[in-house]
mmCIF file of C-alpha atoms and ligand atoms in Angstrom:
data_model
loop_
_atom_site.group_PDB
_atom_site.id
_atom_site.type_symbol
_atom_site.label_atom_id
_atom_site.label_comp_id
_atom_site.label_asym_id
_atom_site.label_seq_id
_atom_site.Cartn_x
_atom_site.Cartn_y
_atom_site.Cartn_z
ATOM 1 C CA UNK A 1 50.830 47.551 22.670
ATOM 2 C CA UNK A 2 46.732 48.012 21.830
ATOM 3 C CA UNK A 3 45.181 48.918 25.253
ATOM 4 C CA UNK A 4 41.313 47.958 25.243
ATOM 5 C CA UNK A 5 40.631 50.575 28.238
ATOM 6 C CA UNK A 6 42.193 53.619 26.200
ATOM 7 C CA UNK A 7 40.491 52.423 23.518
ATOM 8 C CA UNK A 8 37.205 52.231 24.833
ATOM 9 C CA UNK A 9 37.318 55.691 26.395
ATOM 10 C CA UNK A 10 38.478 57.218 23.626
ATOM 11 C CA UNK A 11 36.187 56.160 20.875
ATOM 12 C CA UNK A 12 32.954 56.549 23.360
ATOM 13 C CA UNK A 13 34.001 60.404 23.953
ATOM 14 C CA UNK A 14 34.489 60.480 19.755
ATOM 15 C CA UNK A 15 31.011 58.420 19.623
ATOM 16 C CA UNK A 16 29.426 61.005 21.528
ATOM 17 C CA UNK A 17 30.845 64.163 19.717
ATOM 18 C CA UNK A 18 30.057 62.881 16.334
ATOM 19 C CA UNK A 19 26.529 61.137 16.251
ATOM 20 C CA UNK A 20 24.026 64.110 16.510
ATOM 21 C CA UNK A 21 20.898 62.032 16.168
ATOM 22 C CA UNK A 22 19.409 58.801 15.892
ATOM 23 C CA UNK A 23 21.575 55.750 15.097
ATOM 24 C CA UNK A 24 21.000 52.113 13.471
ATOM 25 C CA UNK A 25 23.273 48.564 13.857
ATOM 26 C CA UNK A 26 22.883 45.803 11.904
ATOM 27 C CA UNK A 27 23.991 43.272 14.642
ATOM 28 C CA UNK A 28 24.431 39.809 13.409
ATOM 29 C CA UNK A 29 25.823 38.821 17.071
ATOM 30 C CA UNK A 30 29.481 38.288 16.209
ATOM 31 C CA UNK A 31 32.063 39.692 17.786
ATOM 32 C CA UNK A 32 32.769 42.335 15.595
ATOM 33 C CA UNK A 33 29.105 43.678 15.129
ATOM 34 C CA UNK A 34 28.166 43.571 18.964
ATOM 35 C CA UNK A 35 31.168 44.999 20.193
ATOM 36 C CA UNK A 36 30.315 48.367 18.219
ATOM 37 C CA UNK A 37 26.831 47.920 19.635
ATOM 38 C CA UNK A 38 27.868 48.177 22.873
ATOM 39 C CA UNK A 39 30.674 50.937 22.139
ATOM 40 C CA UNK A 40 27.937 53.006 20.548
ATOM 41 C CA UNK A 41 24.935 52.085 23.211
ATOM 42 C CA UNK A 42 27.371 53.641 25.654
ATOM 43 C CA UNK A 43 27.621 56.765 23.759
ATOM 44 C CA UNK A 44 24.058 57.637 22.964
ATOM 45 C CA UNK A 45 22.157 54.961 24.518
ATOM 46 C CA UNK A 46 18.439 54.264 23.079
ATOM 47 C CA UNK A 47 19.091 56.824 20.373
ATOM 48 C CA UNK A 48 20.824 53.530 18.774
ATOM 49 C CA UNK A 49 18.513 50.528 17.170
ATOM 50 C CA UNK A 50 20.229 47.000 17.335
ATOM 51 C CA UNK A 51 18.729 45.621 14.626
ATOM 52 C CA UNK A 52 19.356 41.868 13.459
ATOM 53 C CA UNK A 53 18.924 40.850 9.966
ATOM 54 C CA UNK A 54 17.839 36.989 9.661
ATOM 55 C CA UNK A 55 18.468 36.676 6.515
ATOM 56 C CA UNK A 56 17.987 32.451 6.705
ATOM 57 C CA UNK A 57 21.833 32.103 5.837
ATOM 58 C CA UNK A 58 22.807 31.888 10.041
ATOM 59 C CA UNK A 59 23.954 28.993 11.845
ATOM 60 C CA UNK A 60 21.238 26.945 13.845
ATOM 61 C CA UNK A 61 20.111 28.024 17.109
ATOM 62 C CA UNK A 62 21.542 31.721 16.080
ATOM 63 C CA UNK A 63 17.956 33.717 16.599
ATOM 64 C CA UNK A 64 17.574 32.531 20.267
ATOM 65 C CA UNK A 65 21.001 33.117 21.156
ATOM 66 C CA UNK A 66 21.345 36.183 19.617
ATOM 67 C CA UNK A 67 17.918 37.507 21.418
ATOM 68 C CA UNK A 68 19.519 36.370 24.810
ATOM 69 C CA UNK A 69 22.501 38.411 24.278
ATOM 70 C CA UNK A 70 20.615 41.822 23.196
ATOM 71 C CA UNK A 71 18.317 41.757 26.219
ATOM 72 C CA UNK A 72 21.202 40.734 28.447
ATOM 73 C CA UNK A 73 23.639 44.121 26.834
ATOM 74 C CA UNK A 74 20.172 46.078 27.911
ATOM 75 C CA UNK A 75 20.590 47.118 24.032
ATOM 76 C CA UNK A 76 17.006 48.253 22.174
ATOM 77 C CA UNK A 77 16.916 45.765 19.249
ATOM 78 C CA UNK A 78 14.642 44.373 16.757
ATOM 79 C CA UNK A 79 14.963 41.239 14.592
ATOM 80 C CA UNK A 80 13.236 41.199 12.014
ATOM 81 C CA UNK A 81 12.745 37.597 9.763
ATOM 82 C CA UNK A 82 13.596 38.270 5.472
ATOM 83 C CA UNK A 83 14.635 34.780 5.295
ATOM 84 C CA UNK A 84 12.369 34.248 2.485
ATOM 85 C CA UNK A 85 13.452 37.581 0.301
ATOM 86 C CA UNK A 86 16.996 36.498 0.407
ATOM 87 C CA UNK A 87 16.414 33.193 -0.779
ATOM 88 C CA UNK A 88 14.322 34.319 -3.319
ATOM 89 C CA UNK A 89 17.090 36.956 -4.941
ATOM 90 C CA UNK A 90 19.651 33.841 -4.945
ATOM 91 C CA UNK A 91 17.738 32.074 -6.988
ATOM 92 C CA UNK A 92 19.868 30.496 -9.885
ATOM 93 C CA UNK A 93 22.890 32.628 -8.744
ATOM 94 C CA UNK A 94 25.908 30.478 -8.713
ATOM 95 C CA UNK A 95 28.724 33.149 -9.097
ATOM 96 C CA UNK A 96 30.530 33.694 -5.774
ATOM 97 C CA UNK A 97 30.802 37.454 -6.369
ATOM 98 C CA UNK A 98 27.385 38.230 -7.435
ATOM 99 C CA UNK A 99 25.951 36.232 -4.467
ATOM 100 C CA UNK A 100 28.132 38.179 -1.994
ATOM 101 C CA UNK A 101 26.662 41.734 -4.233
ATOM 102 C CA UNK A 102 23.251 40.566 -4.056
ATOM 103 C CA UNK A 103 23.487 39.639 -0.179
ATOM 104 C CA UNK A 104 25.137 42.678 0.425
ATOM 105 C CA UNK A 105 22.911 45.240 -1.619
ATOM 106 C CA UNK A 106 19.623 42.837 -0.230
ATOM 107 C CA UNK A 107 20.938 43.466 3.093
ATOM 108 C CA UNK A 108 21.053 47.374 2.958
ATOM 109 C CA UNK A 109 17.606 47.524 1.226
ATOM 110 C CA UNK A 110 15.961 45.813 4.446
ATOM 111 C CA UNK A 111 17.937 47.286 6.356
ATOM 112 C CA UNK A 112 17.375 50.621 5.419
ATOM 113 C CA UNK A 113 13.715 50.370 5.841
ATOM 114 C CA UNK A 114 14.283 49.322 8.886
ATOM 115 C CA UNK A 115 16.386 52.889 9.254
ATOM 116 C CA UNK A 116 13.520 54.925 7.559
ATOM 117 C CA UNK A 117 11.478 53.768 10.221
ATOM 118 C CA UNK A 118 13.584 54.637 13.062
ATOM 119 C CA UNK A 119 14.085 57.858 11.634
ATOM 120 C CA UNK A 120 17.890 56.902 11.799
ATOM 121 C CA UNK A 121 20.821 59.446 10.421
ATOM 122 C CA UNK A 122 23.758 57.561 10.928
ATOM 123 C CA UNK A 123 24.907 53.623 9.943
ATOM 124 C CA UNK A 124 27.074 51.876 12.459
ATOM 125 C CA UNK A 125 28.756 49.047 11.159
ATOM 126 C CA UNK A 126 30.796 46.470 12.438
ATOM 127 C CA UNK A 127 33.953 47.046 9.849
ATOM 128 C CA UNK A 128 37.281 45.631 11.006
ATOM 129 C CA UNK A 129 40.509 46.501 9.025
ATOM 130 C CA UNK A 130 40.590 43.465 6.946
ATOM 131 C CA UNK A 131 37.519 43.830 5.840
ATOM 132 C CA UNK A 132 37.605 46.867 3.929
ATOM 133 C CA UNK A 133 41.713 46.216 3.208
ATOM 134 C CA UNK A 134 40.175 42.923 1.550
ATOM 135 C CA UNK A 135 37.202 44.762 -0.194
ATOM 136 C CA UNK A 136 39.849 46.933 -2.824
ATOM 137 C CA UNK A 137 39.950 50.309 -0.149
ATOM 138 C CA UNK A 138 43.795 49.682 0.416
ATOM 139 C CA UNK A 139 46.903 48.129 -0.693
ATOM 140 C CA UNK A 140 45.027 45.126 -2.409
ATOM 141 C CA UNK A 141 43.005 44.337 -5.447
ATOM 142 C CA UNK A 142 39.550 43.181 -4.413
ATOM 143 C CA UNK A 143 39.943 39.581 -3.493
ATOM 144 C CA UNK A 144 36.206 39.284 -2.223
ATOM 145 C CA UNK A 145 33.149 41.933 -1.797
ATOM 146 C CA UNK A 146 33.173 41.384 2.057
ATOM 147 C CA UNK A 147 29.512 42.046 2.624
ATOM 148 C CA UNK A 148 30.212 44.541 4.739
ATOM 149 C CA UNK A 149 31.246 47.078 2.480
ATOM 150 C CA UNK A 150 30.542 45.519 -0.841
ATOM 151 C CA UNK A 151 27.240 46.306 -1.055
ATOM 152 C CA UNK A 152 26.853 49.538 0.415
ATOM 153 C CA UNK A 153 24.800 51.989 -2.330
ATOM 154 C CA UNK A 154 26.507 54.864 -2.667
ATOM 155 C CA UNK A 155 22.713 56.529 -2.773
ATOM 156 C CA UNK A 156 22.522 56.055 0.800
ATOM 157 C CA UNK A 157 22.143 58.860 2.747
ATOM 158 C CA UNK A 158 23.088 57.795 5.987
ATOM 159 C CA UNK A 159 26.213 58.577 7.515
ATOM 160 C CA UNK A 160 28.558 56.161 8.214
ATOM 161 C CA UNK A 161 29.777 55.673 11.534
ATOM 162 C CA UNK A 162 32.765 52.668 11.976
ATOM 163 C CA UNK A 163 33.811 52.513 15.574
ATOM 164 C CA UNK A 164 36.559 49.231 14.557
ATOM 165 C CA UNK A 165 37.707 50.284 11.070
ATOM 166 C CA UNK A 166 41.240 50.818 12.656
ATOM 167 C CA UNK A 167 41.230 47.209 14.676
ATOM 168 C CA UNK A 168 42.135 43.692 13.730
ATOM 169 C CA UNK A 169 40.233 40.637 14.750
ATOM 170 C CA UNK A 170 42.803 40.080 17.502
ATOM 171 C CA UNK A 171 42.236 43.454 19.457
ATOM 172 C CA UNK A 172 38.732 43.584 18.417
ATOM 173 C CA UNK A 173 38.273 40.674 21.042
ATOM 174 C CA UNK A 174 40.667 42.249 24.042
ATOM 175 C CA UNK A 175 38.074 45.092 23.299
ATOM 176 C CA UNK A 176 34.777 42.671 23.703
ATOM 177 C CA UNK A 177 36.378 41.056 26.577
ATOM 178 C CA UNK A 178 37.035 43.978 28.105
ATOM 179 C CA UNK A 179 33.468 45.599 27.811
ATOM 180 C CA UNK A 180 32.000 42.102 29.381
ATOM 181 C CA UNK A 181 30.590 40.499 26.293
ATOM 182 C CA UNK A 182 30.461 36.412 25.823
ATOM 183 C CA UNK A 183 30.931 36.623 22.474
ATOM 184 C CA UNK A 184 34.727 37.368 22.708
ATOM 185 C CA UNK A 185 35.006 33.299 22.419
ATOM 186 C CA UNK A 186 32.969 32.697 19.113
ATOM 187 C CA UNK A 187 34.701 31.492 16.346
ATOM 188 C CA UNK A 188 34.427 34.324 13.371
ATOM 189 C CA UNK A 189 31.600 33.920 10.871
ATOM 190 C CA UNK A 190 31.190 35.651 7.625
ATOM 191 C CA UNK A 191 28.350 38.605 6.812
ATOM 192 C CA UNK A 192 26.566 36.698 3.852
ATOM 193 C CA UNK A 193 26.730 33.181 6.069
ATOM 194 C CA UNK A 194 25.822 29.902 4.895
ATOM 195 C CA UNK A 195 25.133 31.350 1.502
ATOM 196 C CA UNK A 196 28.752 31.615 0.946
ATOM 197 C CA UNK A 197 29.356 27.715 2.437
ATOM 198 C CA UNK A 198 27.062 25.887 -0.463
ATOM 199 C CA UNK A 199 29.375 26.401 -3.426
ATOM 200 C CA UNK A 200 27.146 27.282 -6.425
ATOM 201 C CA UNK A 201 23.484 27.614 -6.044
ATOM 202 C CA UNK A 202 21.608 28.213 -2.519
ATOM 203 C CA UNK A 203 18.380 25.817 -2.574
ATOM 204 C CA UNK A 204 16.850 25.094 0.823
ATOM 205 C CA UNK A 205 17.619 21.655 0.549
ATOM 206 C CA UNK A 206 21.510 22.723 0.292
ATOM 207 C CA UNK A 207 20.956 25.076 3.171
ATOM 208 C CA UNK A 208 19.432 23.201 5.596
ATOM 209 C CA UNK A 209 22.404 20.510 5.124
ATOM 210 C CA UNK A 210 25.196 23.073 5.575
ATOM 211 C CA UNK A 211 23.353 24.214 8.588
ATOM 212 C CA UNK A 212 23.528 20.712 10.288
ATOM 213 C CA UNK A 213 26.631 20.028 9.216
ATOM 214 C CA UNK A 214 28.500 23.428 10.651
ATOM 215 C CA UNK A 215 25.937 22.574 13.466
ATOM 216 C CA UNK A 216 27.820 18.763 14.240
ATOM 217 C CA UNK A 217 31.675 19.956 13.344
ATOM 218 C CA UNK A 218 31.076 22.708 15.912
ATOM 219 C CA UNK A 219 29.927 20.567 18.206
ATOM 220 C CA UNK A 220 32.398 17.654 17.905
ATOM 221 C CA UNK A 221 35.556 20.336 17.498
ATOM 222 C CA UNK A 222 34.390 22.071 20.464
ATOM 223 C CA UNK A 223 33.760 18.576 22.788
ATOM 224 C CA UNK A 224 37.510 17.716 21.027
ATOM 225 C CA UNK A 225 39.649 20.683 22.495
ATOM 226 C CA UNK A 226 39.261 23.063 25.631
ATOM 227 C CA UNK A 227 39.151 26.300 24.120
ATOM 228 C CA UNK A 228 42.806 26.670 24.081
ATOM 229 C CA UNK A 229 43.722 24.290 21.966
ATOM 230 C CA UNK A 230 40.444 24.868 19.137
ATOM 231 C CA UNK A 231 41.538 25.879 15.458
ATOM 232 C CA UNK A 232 40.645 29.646 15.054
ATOM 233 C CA UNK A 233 37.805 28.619 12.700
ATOM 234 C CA UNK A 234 36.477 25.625 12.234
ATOM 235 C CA UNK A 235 33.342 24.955 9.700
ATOM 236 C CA UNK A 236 31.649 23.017 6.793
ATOM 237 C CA UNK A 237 31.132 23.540 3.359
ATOM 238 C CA UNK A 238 28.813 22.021 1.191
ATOM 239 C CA UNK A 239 29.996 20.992 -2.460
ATOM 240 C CA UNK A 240 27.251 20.868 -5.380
ATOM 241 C CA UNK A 241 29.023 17.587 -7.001
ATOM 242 C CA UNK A 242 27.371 14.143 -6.361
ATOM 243 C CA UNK A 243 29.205 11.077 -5.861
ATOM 244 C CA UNK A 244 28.384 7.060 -5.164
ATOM 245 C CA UNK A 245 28.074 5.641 -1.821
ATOM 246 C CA UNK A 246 26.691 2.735 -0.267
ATOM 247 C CA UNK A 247 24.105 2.665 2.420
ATOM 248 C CA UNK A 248 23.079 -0.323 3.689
ATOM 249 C CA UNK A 249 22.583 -2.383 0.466
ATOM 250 C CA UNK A 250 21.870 0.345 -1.346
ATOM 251 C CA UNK A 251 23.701 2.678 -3.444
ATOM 252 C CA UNK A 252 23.348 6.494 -2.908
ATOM 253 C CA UNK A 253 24.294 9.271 -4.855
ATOM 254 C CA UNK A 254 24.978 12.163 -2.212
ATOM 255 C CA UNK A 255 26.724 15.469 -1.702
ATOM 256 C CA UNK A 256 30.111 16.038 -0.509
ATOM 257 C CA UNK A 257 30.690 17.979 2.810
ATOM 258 C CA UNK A 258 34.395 19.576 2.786
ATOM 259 C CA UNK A 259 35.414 20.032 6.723
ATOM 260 C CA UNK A 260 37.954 22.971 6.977
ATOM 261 C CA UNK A 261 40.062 23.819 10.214
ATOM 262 C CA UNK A 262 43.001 26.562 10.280
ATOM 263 C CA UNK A 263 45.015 28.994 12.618
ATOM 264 C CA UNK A 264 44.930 32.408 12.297
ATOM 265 C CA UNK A 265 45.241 35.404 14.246
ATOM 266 C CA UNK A 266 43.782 37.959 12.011
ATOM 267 C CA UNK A 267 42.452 36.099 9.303
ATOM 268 C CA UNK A 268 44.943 37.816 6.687
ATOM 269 C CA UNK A 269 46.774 34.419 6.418
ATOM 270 C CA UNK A 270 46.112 30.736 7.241
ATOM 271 C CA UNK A 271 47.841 27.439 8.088
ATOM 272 C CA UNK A 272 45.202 24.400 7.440
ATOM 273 C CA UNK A 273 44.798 23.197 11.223
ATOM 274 C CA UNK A 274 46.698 19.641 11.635
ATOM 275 C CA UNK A 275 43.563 18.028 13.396
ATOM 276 C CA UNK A 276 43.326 14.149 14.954
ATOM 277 C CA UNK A 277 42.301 11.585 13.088
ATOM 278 C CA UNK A 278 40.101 10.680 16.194
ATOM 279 C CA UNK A 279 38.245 14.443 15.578
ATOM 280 C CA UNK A 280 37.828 13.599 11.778
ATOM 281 C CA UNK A 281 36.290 10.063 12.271
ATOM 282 C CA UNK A 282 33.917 11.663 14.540
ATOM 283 C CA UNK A 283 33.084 14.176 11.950
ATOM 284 C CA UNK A 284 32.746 12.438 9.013
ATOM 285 C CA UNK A 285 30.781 9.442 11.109
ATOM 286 C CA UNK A 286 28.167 12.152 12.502
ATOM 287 C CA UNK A 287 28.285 14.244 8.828
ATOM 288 C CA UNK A 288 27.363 10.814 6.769
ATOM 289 C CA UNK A 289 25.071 9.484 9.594
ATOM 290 C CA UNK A 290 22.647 12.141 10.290
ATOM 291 C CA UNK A 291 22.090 14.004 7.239
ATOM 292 C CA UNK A 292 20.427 12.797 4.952
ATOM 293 C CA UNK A 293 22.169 13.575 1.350
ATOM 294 C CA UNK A 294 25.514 13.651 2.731
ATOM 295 C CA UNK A 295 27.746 11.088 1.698
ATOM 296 C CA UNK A 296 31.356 11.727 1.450
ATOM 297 C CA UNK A 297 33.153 14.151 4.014
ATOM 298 C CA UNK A 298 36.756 15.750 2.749
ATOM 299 C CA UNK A 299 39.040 17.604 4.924
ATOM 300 C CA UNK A 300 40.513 20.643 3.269
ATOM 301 C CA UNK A 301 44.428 20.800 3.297
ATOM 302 C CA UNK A 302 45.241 24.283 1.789
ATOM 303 C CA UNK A 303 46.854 27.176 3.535
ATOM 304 C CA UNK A 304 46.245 30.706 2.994
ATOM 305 C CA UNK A 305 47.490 32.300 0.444
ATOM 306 C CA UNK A 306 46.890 30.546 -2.500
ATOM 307 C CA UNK A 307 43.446 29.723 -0.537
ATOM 308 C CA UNK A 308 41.302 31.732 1.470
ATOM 309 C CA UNK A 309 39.924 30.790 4.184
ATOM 310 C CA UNK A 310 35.865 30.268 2.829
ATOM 311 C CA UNK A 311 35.452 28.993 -0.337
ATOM 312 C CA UNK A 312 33.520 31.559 -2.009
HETATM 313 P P1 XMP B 1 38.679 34.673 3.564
HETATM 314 O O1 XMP B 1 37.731 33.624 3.080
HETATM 315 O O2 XMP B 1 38.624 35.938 2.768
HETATM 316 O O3 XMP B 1 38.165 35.054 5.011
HETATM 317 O O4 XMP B 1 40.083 34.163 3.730
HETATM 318 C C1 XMP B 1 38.903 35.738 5.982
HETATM 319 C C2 XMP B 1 38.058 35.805 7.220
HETATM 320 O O5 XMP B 1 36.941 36.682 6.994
HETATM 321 C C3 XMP B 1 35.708 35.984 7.110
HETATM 322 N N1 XMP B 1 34.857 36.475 6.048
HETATM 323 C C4 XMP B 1 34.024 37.514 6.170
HETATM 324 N N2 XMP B 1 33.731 38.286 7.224
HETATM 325 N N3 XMP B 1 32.194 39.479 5.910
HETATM 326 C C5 XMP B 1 32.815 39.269 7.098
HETATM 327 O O6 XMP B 1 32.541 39.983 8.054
HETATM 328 C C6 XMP B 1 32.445 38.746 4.804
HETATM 329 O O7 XMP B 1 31.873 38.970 3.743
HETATM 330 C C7 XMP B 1 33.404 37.716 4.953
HETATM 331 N N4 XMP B 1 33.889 36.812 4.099
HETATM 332 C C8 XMP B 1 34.802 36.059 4.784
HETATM 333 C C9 XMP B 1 36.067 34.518 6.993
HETATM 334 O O8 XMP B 1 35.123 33.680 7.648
HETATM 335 C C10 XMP B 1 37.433 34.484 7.636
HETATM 336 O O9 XMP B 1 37.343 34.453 9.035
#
């Protein structure tokens, strides 16, 4: 039985023997990434730099919320806007592995500015057992880069400090909970973001519809259930094909959203998430209604395996 307390104690004692020097975060404001924060804040206090990458790819309203929740941890944090140098590097990239390289190896190069600057000698990062299971460094064949560990240089010469590499998803939030963070009840989110949610090529037209619509099934799934009953994760992907519609009396040619829903408990496997047809209507009403672009909505069926859970 994992016990968050024991846990806690022991890795902040560990924390504190090991990081002789300055430390840097990148803290996108998940669960995963602000829970080792908060672990390592407690160990060395302003000796660690929050910082959080805004890489453009981040669900809407993330910035403010995310600058709420530093200031309210007491954390010293910076965020720092490279919205337009990731979009820039994406350009006419439509292969799901080099996207997730290039985000990855784009994200260390700002981020280790940001580390020069500091004067940082250690990396904390957010790295949960899946992840790096996932990424080729156990049992499996690499499935996806997770950005976490994908695109780490091996020129870097920081030391690499992962307080969660031993925890699943599961305990990772008994531990969040447990150190009085909010963010035990977000859904999870993926390192490279929305980037990963337009299938092929990230334009800003494609981004700032997959935005909205991740924005509106949020919203509807969480209005739908109490918390209780919500799928584990619950999100929209944008699909590069066209198709005919009508609107009004005229005859569009618009994107297709696919809506995806499943239970998990780690995120190692998946059962699609048998939603109400009451939920969907709402969904695929608000999707086709108020974005412009968008018309056809799909609801995606598969388990995982043979499917994982994104699409890239
Ligand atoms: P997949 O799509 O591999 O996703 O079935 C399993 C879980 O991991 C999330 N995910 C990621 N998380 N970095 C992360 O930290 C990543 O690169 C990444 N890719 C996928 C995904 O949202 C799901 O919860």
């Amino acid at each position: 039985m994992f016990k968050p307390d024991k846990f806690v104690s022991e890795k902040i004692e560990e924390l504190r023997e090991k990081i002789k020097g300055r430390a840097i975060i990148a803290c996108s404001g998940g669960v995963d990434s602000t829970t080792a924060a908060v672990l390592v804040h407690r160990a060395i206090g302003d000796n660690l730099l929050a910082v959080f990458v805004d890489t453009g790819f981040m669900r809407k309203n993330e910035k403010e919320r995310i600058s709420q929740l530093f200031s309210k941890m007491e954390l010293n944090y910076r965020i720092v806007d490279a919205s337009e140098e990731f979009i820039d590097v994406l350009k006419g990239v439509e292969d799901p592995e080099r996207k997730r390289k290039i985000i990855g190896a784009k994200f260390i190069e700002v981020f280790e500015r940001e580390a020069q600057n500091f004067g940082a000698r250690y990396l904390v990062q957010g790295t949960i057992a899946p992840d790096w299971i996932e990424s080729g460094g156990g049992l499996r064949d690499t499935i996806k880069s997770h950005h976490n560990v994908g695109g780490l240089p091996e020129r870097m010469n920081l030391e690499l400090v992962e307080p969660l590499r031993d925890l699943y998803k599961d305990e990772v939030r008994k531990v969040a909970k447990y150190l009085g963070l909010e963010v035990y009840e977000r859904q999870p989110f993926p390192g490279p973001g929305l980037a990963i949610r337009i299938i092929g090529e990230v334009t800003r037209e494609r981004l700032e519809i997959v935005r909205e619509a991740n924005a509106i099934v949020e919203e509807e799934v969480e209005n739908f259930y109490p918390y209780e009953k919500r799928p584990w994760q619950y999100f929209a992907v944008l699909l590069p094909i066209r198709s005919v519609g009508v609107h009004g009396d005229k005859r569009v040619y618009g994107y297709t959203i696919a809506v995806r829903m499943v239970e998990s408990v780690d995120g190692m496997t998946a059962a699609y998430f048998k939603a109400e047809h009451e939920l969907l209507d709402k969904i695929a009403i608000r999707l086709t209604r108020e974005i412009k672009g968008v018309n056809r909505v799909v609801y995606d069926i598969t388990n995982k395996p043979p499917a994982t859970i994104e699409w890239e």
